[in-house]
Coordinates of C-alpha atoms in Angstrom, one line a residue:
M27 CA 58.5 -17.4 43.5
A28 CA 60.0 -16.3 46.2
V29 CA 61.2 -12.6 46.6
R30 CA 63.1 -10.6 49.0
T31 CA 63.2 -7.1 49.3
L32 CA 67.2 -6.0 49.8
S33 CA 69.0 -2.3 50.8
H34 CA 72.0 -3.8 48.3
V35 CA 73.0 -7.6 47.2
D36 CA 75.7 -6.9 44.1
V37 CA 73.9 -9.2 41.6
Y38 CA 76.3 -8.0 38.8
A39 CA 80.3 -9.9 41.6
G40 CA 80.3 -12.6 39.4
Y41 CA 79.6 -11.7 36.4
P42 CA 80.4 -7.9 35.7
E43 CA 79.3 -8.0 31.9
K44 CA 75.5 -8.5 32.7
K45 CA 75.8 -4.5 34.5
V46 CA 77.4 -3.4 31.3
T47 CA 75.0 -4.9 29.1
L48 CA 71.7 -3.3 31.2
Y49 CA 73.5 0.3 30.7
M50 CA 73.7 -0.5 27.0
L51 CA 70.1 -1.9 27.2
M52 CA 68.6 0.8 28.7
L53 CA 70.4 3.4 27.0
G54 CA 68.8 2.0 23.7
F55 CA 65.3 1.8 25.6
F56 CA 65.6 5.0 26.8
A57 CA 66.4 6.5 23.2
L58 CA 63.9 4.1 22.3
L59 CA 61.4 6.2 24.3
L60 CA 62.4 9.4 23.6
G61 CA 62.1 8.7 19.7
T62 CA 58.6 7.0 20.4
F63 CA 57.5 9.9 21.5
F64 CA 57.5 11.8 18.6
G65 CA 55.5 8.8 16.3
P66 CA 52.1 10.1 17.2
L67 CA 52.9 13.1 16.2
Q68 CA 54.0 11.9 12.6
A69 CA 51.1 10.0 12.5
L70 CA 48.6 12.8 13.5
N71 CA 50.5 15.0 10.8
Y72 CA 49.7 12.2 8.3
G73 CA 46.1 12.5 9.8
G74 CA 46.2 16.2 8.8
I75 CA 46.6 17.1 12.2
D76 CA 49.2 19.3 13.1
A77 CA 50.3 19.0 17.3
Y78 CA 54.0 20.3 16.4
P79 CA 53.0 24.1 17.3
L80 CA 52.3 22.7 20.6
L81 CA 55.4 21.9 21.8
K82 CA 57.0 25.2 21.4
P83 CA 59.9 26.5 22.4
L84 CA 61.5 23.0 22.9
V85 CA 60.3 21.6 19.1
Q86 CA 60.5 23.9 16.8
S87 CA 58.7 22.2 13.4
Y88 CA 57.6 18.7 12.4
Y89 CA 60.6 18.2 10.5
Q90 CA 62.9 18.7 13.8
G91 CA 60.7 16.2 15.7
L92 CA 60.8 13.3 12.4
T93 CA 65.0 13.8 12.7
L94 CA 64.9 13.5 16.3
H95 CA 62.2 10.3 15.5
G96 CA 64.3 8.7 12.7
V97 CA 67.5 8.7 14.4
L98 CA 66.6 8.1 18.0
N99 CA 64.6 5.1 16.4
A100 CA 66.7 4.0 13.2
I101 CA 70.3 4.7 14.7
I102 CA 70.9 4.9 18.8
F103 CA 68.6 2.0 20.1
T104 CA 69.0 -0.3 17.5
Q105 CA 72.9 0.0 17.4
L106 CA 72.7 0.2 21.5
F107 CA 70.2 -3.2 21.8
A108 CA 72.7 -5.2 19.0
Q109 CA 75.5 -3.9 21.3
A110 CA 74.3 -5.4 24.6
L111 CA 72.9 -8.5 22.6
L112 CA 75.0 -9.5 20.8
V113 CA 78.3 -9.5 22.9
Y114 CA 77.0 -10.5 25.8
L115 CA 75.1 -14.2 24.3
P116 CA 78.2 -15.3 22.8
A117 CA 79.9 -14.7 26.2
R118 CA 77.9 -16.7 28.1
E119 CA 77.5 -19.2 25.5
L120 CA 81.2 -19.7 25.4
R121 CA 81.1 -19.1 29.5
M122 CA 83.4 -16.9 29.0
R123 CA 83.8 -12.9 29.9
P124 CA 84.6 -10.1 27.6
N125 CA 87.5 -7.5 28.0
M126 CA 85.8 -5.6 30.6
T127 CA 87.8 -2.6 30.0
L128 CA 86.9 -2.0 26.5
A129 CA 83.7 -3.3 27.0
W130 CA 83.3 -0.3 29.4
I131 CA 85.1 1.8 26.9
S132 CA 82.3 1.3 24.1
W133 CA 79.6 2.0 26.2
W134 CA 81.2 5.4 27.2
M135 CA 82.0 6.2 23.4
A136 CA 78.1 5.6 22.6
F137 CA 76.9 7.5 25.9
I138 CA 79.3 10.5 25.3
G139 CA 78.5 10.1 21.0
L140 CA 75.1 10.9 21.9
G141 CA 75.0 13.3 24.4
I142 CA 77.6 15.2 21.8
A143 CA 74.9 15.0 18.7
A144 CA 71.9 15.1 20.7
I145 CA 72.7 18.9 21.3
P146 CA 72.5 20.4 17.9
L147 CA 69.6 17.9 17.7
L148 CA 67.3 19.4 20.6
G149 CA 68.8 23.0 19.2
N150 CA 67.3 22.5 16.4
A151 CA 70.7 23.2 14.5
A152 CA 71.1 19.6 12.3
T153 CA 67.6 18.9 11.3
V154 CA 68.9 17.4 8.5
L155 CA 66.4 13.8 9.0
Y156 CA 67.4 10.7 9.5
T157 CA 69.4 10.2 5.9
F158 CA 71.2 13.8 6.3
Y159 CA 71.1 14.1 2.5
P160 CA 74.0 16.8 1.4
P161 CA 73.7 19.7 0.6
L162 CA 71.5 19.9 3.7
K163 CA 73.9 20.6 6.1
G164 CA 74.1 20.1 9.7
H165 CA 76.4 21.6 13.1
W166 CA 79.6 19.9 13.1
A167 CA 79.0 18.4 16.8
F168 CA 76.3 15.8 14.9
Y169 CA 78.7 14.4 12.4
V170 CA 81.2 14.3 15.1
G171 CA 78.7 12.8 18.0
A172 CA 76.9 10.6 15.2
A173 CA 81.0 9.5 14.5
I174 CA 81.5 8.3 18.0
F175 CA 78.7 6.4 18.5
V176 CA 79.3 4.5 15.5
L177 CA 82.6 4.1 16.5
S178 CA 81.8 2.7 19.7
S179 CA 80.6 -0.1 17.6
Y180 CA 83.7 -1.2 16.5
V181 CA 84.7 -1.9 19.9
S182 CA 81.8 -4.4 20.1
I183 CA 83.0 -6.5 17.1
Y184 CA 86.2 -6.5 18.6
L185 CA 85.1 -8.1 21.9
V186 CA 82.7 -10.5 20.0
L187 CA 86.2 -11.7 17.8
D188 CA 88.2 -11.5 20.7
L189 CA 85.5 -14.3 22.3
W190 CA 85.7 -16.4 19.0
R191 CA 89.5 -16.3 19.2
R192 CA 90.1 -17.5 22.1
W193 CA 87.7 -20.1 22.3
K194 CA 89.0 -21.2 19.0
R195 CA 92.5 -21.4 20.4
A196 CA 91.4 -23.4 23.2
N197 CA 89.0 -25.7 20.9
P198 CA 90.5 -26.8 18.4
G199 CA 89.2 -28.1 15.1
K200 CA 85.3 -27.9 16.7
I201 CA 82.3 -26.1 15.0
T202 CA 81.6 -22.9 16.5
P203 CA 79.0 -22.7 18.4
L204 CA 75.5 -21.3 16.6
V205 CA 74.6 -18.1 19.0
T206 CA 78.8 -17.3 18.9
Y207 CA 78.7 -18.2 15.1
L208 CA 75.8 -15.7 14.2
S209 CA 76.8 -13.0 16.2
L210 CA 79.9 -13.0 14.7
T211 CA 78.8 -13.0 11.5
H212 CA 76.8 -10.2 12.1
W213 CA 79.7 -8.0 13.5
L214 CA 81.5 -8.9 10.8
M215 CA 78.8 -8.0 7.9
W216 CA 78.2 -4.5 10.1
F217 CA 82.0 -3.9 9.8
L218 CA 82.0 -4.1 6.1
A219 CA 78.3 -2.3 5.7
S220 CA 79.3 0.7 8.3
L221 CA 82.4 1.7 6.4
G222 CA 80.7 4.1 3.4
L223 CA 79.0 6.0 6.3
V224 CA 82.3 6.0 8.2
V225 CA 84.5 7.5 4.5
E226 CA 81.4 10.1 4.3
V227 CA 81.7 11.3 7.7
A228 CA 85.0 11.3 8.2
V229 CA 85.5 12.3 5.2
F230 CA 83.4 14.7 4.2
L231 CA 80.8 16.2 6.3
I232 CA 83.1 16.6 9.4
P233 CA 85.6 19.1 7.4
W234 CA 82.7 20.2 5.3
S235 CA 80.7 21.2 8.4
L236 CA 83.8 22.5 10.3
G237 CA 84.3 24.8 7.1
L238 CA 87.7 22.8 6.3
I239 CA 86.4 22.7 2.6
E240 CA 83.9 24.4 0.7
G241 CA 81.8 21.9 -0.2
V242 CA 80.5 18.2 -0.9
D243 CA 79.3 15.4 -4.3
P244 CA 75.8 15.2 -3.2
L245 CA 75.8 12.1 -5.2
L246 CA 78.9 10.4 -4.1
S247 CA 77.7 11.6 -0.6
R248 CA 74.5 10.0 -1.3
T249 CA 76.4 6.7 -3.1
L250 CA 78.4 6.5 0.2
F251 CA 75.4 6.4 2.3
W252 CA 73.6 4.2 0.9
Y253 CA 76.6 1.8 0.9
T254 CA 75.6 1.4 4.4
G255 CA 72.0 2.7 4.5
H256 CA 70.6 -0.6 3.1
P257 CA 72.6 -3.0 4.9
I258 CA 72.1 -1.1 8.4
V259 CA 68.9 -2.3 8.1
Y260 CA 69.9 -6.2 8.3
F261 CA 72.7 -5.2 11.1
W262 CA 68.9 -4.1 13.0
L263 CA 67.8 -7.4 11.5
L264 CA 69.8 -10.1 12.3
P265 CA 69.4 -9.6 16.2
A266 CA 66.1 -10.0 16.0
Y267 CA 67.0 -13.2 14.1
V268 CA 69.5 -14.2 16.8
V269 CA 66.5 -14.3 19.4
A270 CA 64.5 -16.3 17.1
Y271 CA 66.4 -18.9 16.0
T272 CA 68.5 -19.4 19.4
I273 CA 66.1 -18.6 21.7
L274 CA 62.2 -18.7 20.4
P275 CA 62.0 -22.1 19.7
K276 CA 62.6 -23.1 23.9
V277 CA 60.5 -20.0 24.7
A278 CA 57.8 -21.8 22.6
G279 CA 58.8 -25.1 24.7
G280 CA 60.1 -26.9 21.2
K281 CA 63.8 -27.2 19.5
L282 CA 65.4 -25.0 16.7
I283 CA 65.0 -28.0 13.9
S284 CA 68.4 -27.1 11.5
D285 CA 71.8 -25.4 13.2
P286 CA 73.4 -25.7 9.7
L287 CA 70.4 -23.7 7.7
A288 CA 70.5 -21.0 10.8
R289 CA 74.1 -20.5 9.7
L290 CA 74.1 -20.6 6.1
A291 CA 71.3 -17.5 6.3
F292 CA 73.8 -15.6 8.3
L293 CA 76.3 -16.6 6.0
L294 CA 74.2 -15.8 2.9
F295 CA 73.7 -12.3 4.8
L296 CA 77.0 -11.7 5.0
L297 CA 77.8 -12.4 1.5
F298 CA 74.6 -10.4 -0.4
S299 CA 74.1 -7.7 2.0
V300 CA 76.3 -5.4 2.0
P301 CA 76.4 -4.6 -2.6
V302 CA 73.4 -3.5 -2.7
G303 CA 72.8 0.1 -2.1
F304 CA 72.0 1.4 -6.0
H305 CA 68.3 0.7 -5.5
H306 CA 68.2 3.3 -3.3
Q307 CA 68.9 5.5 -6.3
F308 CA 67.1 4.4 -9.2
A309 CA 66.2 7.8 -9.7
D310 CA 69.6 9.4 -9.1
P311 CA 71.7 10.8 -12.1
G312 CA 75.7 10.3 -12.2
I313 CA 74.9 5.9 -12.2
S314 CA 74.9 3.8 -15.1
S315 CA 71.3 1.7 -15.7
G316 CA 73.7 -1.4 -15.5
W317 CA 74.9 -1.2 -12.4
K318 CA 71.6 -0.1 -10.8
F319 CA 70.3 -3.5 -12.5
F320 CA 73.5 -5.5 -11.5
H321 CA 72.7 -4.4 -7.9
T322 CA 69.0 -5.0 -8.3
V323 CA 70.0 -9.0 -8.6
L324 CA 72.2 -9.0 -5.4
T325 CA 69.1 -7.2 -3.9
L326 CA 67.3 -10.4 -5.0
M327 CA 69.6 -12.8 -3.8
V328 CA 69.4 -11.6 0.0
A329 CA 65.8 -13.3 0.2
V330 CA 67.3 -16.4 -0.6
P331 CA 68.0 -16.0 3.3
S332 CA 65.3 -14.1 4.4
L333 CA 63.1 -17.5 3.0
M334 CA 65.0 -19.8 4.8
T335 CA 65.1 -18.1 7.9
A336 CA 60.9 -17.9 7.1
F337 CA 60.8 -21.7 6.7
T338 CA 63.2 -23.1 9.5
L339 CA 62.0 -20.4 12.2
A340 CA 57.8 -22.0 10.9
A341 CA 59.2 -25.7 10.9
S342 CA 60.7 -24.8 14.8
L343 CA 57.2 -23.5 15.8
E344 CA 55.6 -26.5 14.2
N345 CA 58.0 -28.5 16.1
A346 CA 56.9 -26.3 19.8
G347 CA 53.6 -27.1 19.4
R348 CA 53.0 -30.0 18.5
A349 CA 55.6 -30.8 21.5
R350 CA 53.3 -29.2 23.3
G351 CA 49.8 -31.4 22.4
G352 CA 48.8 -29.8 19.4
K353 CA 46.9 -31.4 16.7
G354 CA 45.7 -31.4 13.3
L355 CA 46.9 -29.4 10.5
L356 CA 46.7 -26.1 12.3
G357 CA 45.9 -27.1 15.7
W358 CA 50.0 -26.7 16.8
I359 CA 49.4 -22.5 16.4
R360 CA 46.9 -23.0 19.0
A361 CA 49.3 -24.5 21.5
L362 CA 51.5 -22.5 21.0
P363 CA 52.2 -20.0 24.8
W364 CA 50.5 -16.8 23.1
G365 CA 50.2 -15.8 26.5
N366 CA 53.9 -15.4 27.1
P367 CA 54.9 -11.6 26.2
V368 CA 58.5 -13.5 25.9
F369 CA 57.4 -15.4 22.8
L370 CA 54.3 -13.0 21.7
G371 CA 56.9 -10.2 20.5
P372 CA 59.6 -11.9 18.6
T373 CA 56.8 -14.1 17.3
L374 CA 54.5 -11.5 16.1
G375 CA 57.4 -9.4 14.8
L376 CA 58.1 -12.4 12.5
I377 CA 54.3 -12.3 11.3
S378 CA 54.2 -8.4 10.4
F379 CA 57.9 -9.0 8.6
I380 CA 56.1 -11.1 5.8
P381 CA 53.5 -8.2 4.5
G382 CA 56.7 -6.0 4.8
G383 CA 59.4 -8.3 3.0
A384 CA 56.9 -8.8 0.1
G385 CA 57.1 -4.9 -0.4
G386 CA 60.7 -5.1 -0.5
F387 CA 60.5 -6.5 -4.2
V388 CA 58.3 -3.4 -5.2
N389 CA 61.0 -1.3 -4.1
A390 CA 64.1 -3.3 -5.1
S391 CA 61.8 -3.5 -9.0
F392 CA 63.4 -0.7 -11.1
P393 CA 59.4 -0.2 -12.8
L394 CA 57.5 -0.4 -10.3
N395 CA 59.9 1.6 -8.1
Q396 CA 58.7 4.3 -10.2
V397 CA 55.6 4.6 -8.8
I398 CA 56.5 4.4 -4.9
H399 CA 59.6 6.5 -5.0
N400 CA 59.8 9.0 -2.0
T401 CA 56.5 8.5 -1.1
T402 CA 54.7 6.9 2.0
W403 CA 55.0 3.5 0.3
I404 CA 58.5 3.5 2.0
V405 CA 57.8 4.8 5.3
G406 CA 55.5 1.4 5.8
H407 CA 57.8 -0.8 4.6
F408 CA 60.0 0.3 7.0
H409 CA 58.0 0.4 9.8
L410 CA 56.9 -3.2 8.9
Q411 CA 60.4 -4.2 9.3
V412 CA 62.2 -2.1 11.8
A413 CA 59.3 -1.2 13.6
T414 CA 57.7 -4.7 14.2
M415 CA 60.2 -7.6 13.5
V416 CA 63.2 -5.8 15.3
T417 CA 61.7 -3.4 17.8
M418 CA 59.3 -6.2 18.6
S419 CA 62.5 -8.8 19.1
A420 CA 64.0 -6.1 21.4
M421 CA 60.7 -6.5 24.1
G422 CA 60.4 -9.7 23.8
A423 CA 64.5 -9.8 24.6
A424 CA 63.4 -6.9 27.5
F425 CA 61.1 -9.3 29.4
F426 CA 63.6 -11.8 29.5
L427 CA 67.0 -10.1 29.7
I428 CA 65.9 -7.8 32.9
P429 CA 65.0 -10.6 35.2
H430 CA 67.7 -12.4 33.8
L431 CA 70.8 -9.1 34.6
T432 CA 69.6 -7.7 37.3
R433 CA 67.6 -10.6 39.4
K434 CA 64.7 -8.4 39.7
P435 CA 60.7 -10.1 39.0
L436 CA 59.2 -8.8 35.1
V437 CA 56.4 -6.3 36.5
G438 CA 53.1 -5.9 35.3
I439 CA 53.2 -9.2 32.8
G440 CA 49.6 -8.6 31.8
Y441 CA 50.6 -4.9 30.9
A442 CA 53.5 -6.9 29.3
R443 CA 51.4 -8.9 27.0
A444 CA 48.5 -6.2 26.0
S445 CA 51.6 -3.8 25.1
Q446 CA 53.0 -6.5 22.5
W447 CA 49.4 -7.0 21.4
L448 CA 48.3 -3.3 20.7
W449 CA 51.7 -2.5 18.9
F450 CA 51.4 -5.5 16.8
I451 CA 47.8 -4.1 15.9
G452 CA 49.1 -0.8 15.7
M453 CA 51.8 -1.3 13.5
N454 CA 50.6 -3.2 11.2
L455 CA 47.1 -0.6 10.7
M456 CA 49.6 2.0 10.0
G457 CA 51.8 -0.2 7.2
F458 CA 48.4 -0.9 5.8
A459 CA 47.6 2.8 5.8
L460 CA 51.0 4.2 4.5
H461 CA 51.6 1.3 1.9
W462 CA 48.1 2.7 0.6
M463 CA 48.8 6.4 0.9
G464 CA 52.3 5.8 -0.5
Y465 CA 50.5 3.9 -4.0
L466 CA 48.0 7.2 -4.0
G467 CA 51.1 9.4 -4.2
V468 CA 51.3 10.6 -0.4
P469 CA 55.2 12.1 -0.5
R470 CA 57.0 10.4 2.5
R471 CA 59.0 13.2 4.9
A472 CA 56.5 16.5 4.3
H473 CA 54.7 18.3 6.6
I474 CA 51.4 17.2 5.1
S475 CA 49.0 18.8 7.8
E476 CA 49.7 21.9 6.0
V477 CA 48.4 20.7 2.5
A478 CA 46.1 17.7 3.7
S479 CA 43.6 19.3 1.3
Q480 CA 45.6 18.2 -1.6
Y481 CA 45.5 14.5 -1.1
Q482 CA 41.6 14.1 -0.2
G483 CA 41.8 10.9 -1.9
A484 CA 43.8 9.5 0.6
A485 CA 41.8 10.8 3.4
P486 CA 40.5 7.5 4.7
F487 CA 43.9 5.8 5.0
M488 CA 45.2 9.1 6.7
A489 CA 42.8 9.0 9.3
L490 CA 43.5 5.2 9.9
N491 CA 47.6 6.2 10.3
A492 CA 46.3 8.7 12.7
I493 CA 44.4 6.1 14.7
S494 CA 47.1 3.5 14.8
G495 CA 49.9 6.3 16.2
V496 CA 46.8 6.4 19.0
I497 CA 46.9 3.1 19.3
L498 CA 50.7 2.2 19.2
F499 CA 51.0 5.6 21.8
V500 CA 49.2 3.2 24.5
A501 CA 51.1 0.9 23.6
A502 CA 54.8 2.0 23.9
G503 CA 53.0 3.6 27.3
F504 CA 52.3 -0.1 29.1
F505 CA 55.7 -1.5 27.6
F506 CA 57.9 1.3 29.2
Y507 CA 55.9 1.4 32.6
V508 CA 57.2 -2.9 32.5
I509 CA 60.9 -2.4 31.8
F510 CA 61.2 0.6 33.9
A511 CA 59.0 -0.4 36.6
T512 CA 61.0 -4.1 36.6
A513 CA 64.6 -2.2 36.6
L514 CA 64.0 0.4 38.9
Q515 CA 62.0 -1.8 41.4
N516 CA 63.8 -2.8 45.3
R517 CA 63.1 -6.6 44.7
R518 CA 65.1 -9.3 44.0
L519 CA 64.7 -12.8 43.3
P520 CA 67.4 -15.4 45.6
E521 CA 70.6 -16.2 43.8
A522 CA 69.2 -19.9 42.9
Q523 CA 66.5 -18.5 40.9
T524 CA 68.0 -16.3 38.4
P525 CA 66.5 -16.9 34.9
E526 CA 68.7 -18.5 33.0
I527 CA 69.5 -17.5 29.3
P528 CA 67.2 -19.8 27.4
F529 CA 68.8 -20.9 25.0
T530 CA 67.3 -23.6 22.4
E531 CA 68.6 -26.9 21.7
V532 CA 68.4 -28.5 17.9
V533 CA 67.2 -31.0 16.8
S534 CA 69.8 -31.3 13.5
G535 CA 73.4 -30.2 14.9
P536 CA 76.4 -29.3 13.2
E537 CA 78.5 -32.3 14.5
G538 CA 79.4 -33.8 11.0
N539 CA 77.3 -31.8 8.9
R540 CA 79.3 -30.6 5.9
V541 CA 77.5 -27.3 5.7
A542 CA 78.5 -26.2 8.9
Q543 CA 81.4 -27.1 8.8
L544 CA 82.3 -25.0 5.6
T545 CA 80.5 -21.8 7.2
D546 CA 83.0 -22.5 9.8
R547 CA 85.5 -21.0 7.7
V548 CA 85.1 -17.4 9.0
G549 CA 88.3 -15.6 7.3
F550 CA 87.4 -17.3 3.9
W551 CA 84.2 -16.1 3.4
F552 CA 84.7 -12.9 4.6
A553 CA 87.0 -12.4 2.2
V554 CA 84.8 -13.2 -0.8
A555 CA 82.0 -11.1 0.6
V556 CA 85.2 -7.8 0.5
I557 CA 85.4 -9.4 -4.0
L558 CA 81.5 -8.9 -3.9
I559 CA 81.7 -5.4 -2.9
V560 CA 84.5 -4.1 -4.7
V561 CA 83.2 -5.8 -8.1
A562 CA 79.8 -4.0 -7.4
Y563 CA 80.9 -0.8 -5.9
G564 CA 84.7 -0.3 -6.9
L565 CA 84.2 1.1 -10.5
P566 CA 81.3 3.7 -10.1
L567 CA 83.2 4.7 -6.6
I568 CA 86.4 5.2 -8.9
Q569 CA 84.2 7.0 -11.7
M570 CA 82.8 9.2 -9.0
F571 CA 85.9 10.3 -6.6
T572 CA 87.6 11.5 -9.8
S573 CA 85.2 13.6 -11.1
L574 CA 83.6 15.1 -8.1
N575 CA 81.0 18.2 -8.1
P576 CA 81.4 19.7 -5.1
V577 CA 78.2 22.6 -3.8
P578 CA 77.9 24.5 -0.7
G579 CA 76.4 23.5 1.9
M580 CA 72.3 24.6 2.6
R581 CA 70.1 25.2 5.8
L582 CA 66.3 24.8 5.2
W583 CA 64.8 25.1 8.6

């Protein structure tokens, strides 16, 4: 492969959308780098080792570190990855350019919002954890910055809607191409899902933190948070699914088995992923058991598109393995490209997602949830979903996106492979340990190292959790070395050797398929999703808004 060292090459001249995508992506990975730094410290805490005093005066407490870890990794990184990937991929698939003025406005909004929120977070003035439940009261700048950051994603929603509408006008009667359809349903789902958080922050938390209103209702605030708080998981997850459906089969050497099944799975996520929040509030008074049961049923409906995805992707990978010469019942697995880090990230993430998804059935079950409520079981479930499937898919995507966007060859492919295997091993050890600790009653979001002797029965699993944190620290070091060394090097590939986006072909396409035609009625299905939300949330929210019990704020740190 020819590689040149050039003083200046404008690789973005013909594709200015590449530059804003790269900025969005690297800002997200920078947030992940900072947030990941606190991960091993959290793991050591659950191993009975308190390393936070070593960070004073920069970081004041375990809880400030936990807030930074959750906000940077779960909110900032995931949103920026979605904004980078699911605006750029549809633009490339449709061969159209997004509105570049708005694209840069979205980046600047995300950057400025992150900067405003970071000041109180780093200054220990907003140590309200990832969920920022009232009456915990953070500095107003945290809520304002978070609002600006989230609103930047609305610009991304418009960008993809605009691309889709322009393409539809130019191609009347044609079915939306797959990547664009999946991206569009993802953004529409996020628009509906984000409304709870927007109302909570804009109507209550910002005026409350500025002293304009005396208090907020904790139950209403928690309900609005979880209106967004559960479907936000699908907001994080669906970009990983887009990689798995539209990139992974090609990288593996095969084809996607069914285009219509992928569309149907995303449509079901649009319909069922939002009206499910009450299963996070089983222990909350003020919500009747009937509504909690209704949300439980809808939560279990979300398992259907997840199982469809598992079937479709397993069949697609088998197709790839047999195309590469794999024989016998399981020989196709050995034939897959296990040495390719682009393949490793999403594939190992998918494997980890299986036990993570199974644990979700326990969380959504009313009686079983009582056993594991507010324990480290929840943290283990969360890490097997977000920190493996979502994060590893983003890592795998980075290994082809950064060379594609910059024309710079991937540096340290051996480190890239090692990072994925170590991350997979570390996260699964951590997930196992946290689930078992939760089963034994170890609480989550707790400074356990101060009272570790109270949980001697869970000591072996707490030690395993600490070891997994060290493994993950090494894995993160390898990964960040690869992507930052790749992005910052001076070498560039000749234009003719620019890596292309490996969009997959399909075995069963949408042409003449009735399911694909039905799913393409986007406006109709969006209206159905709105009706389902009104049915699931309308009456309880009316009752809460008409019987407010505002309380003053408090600061416990």
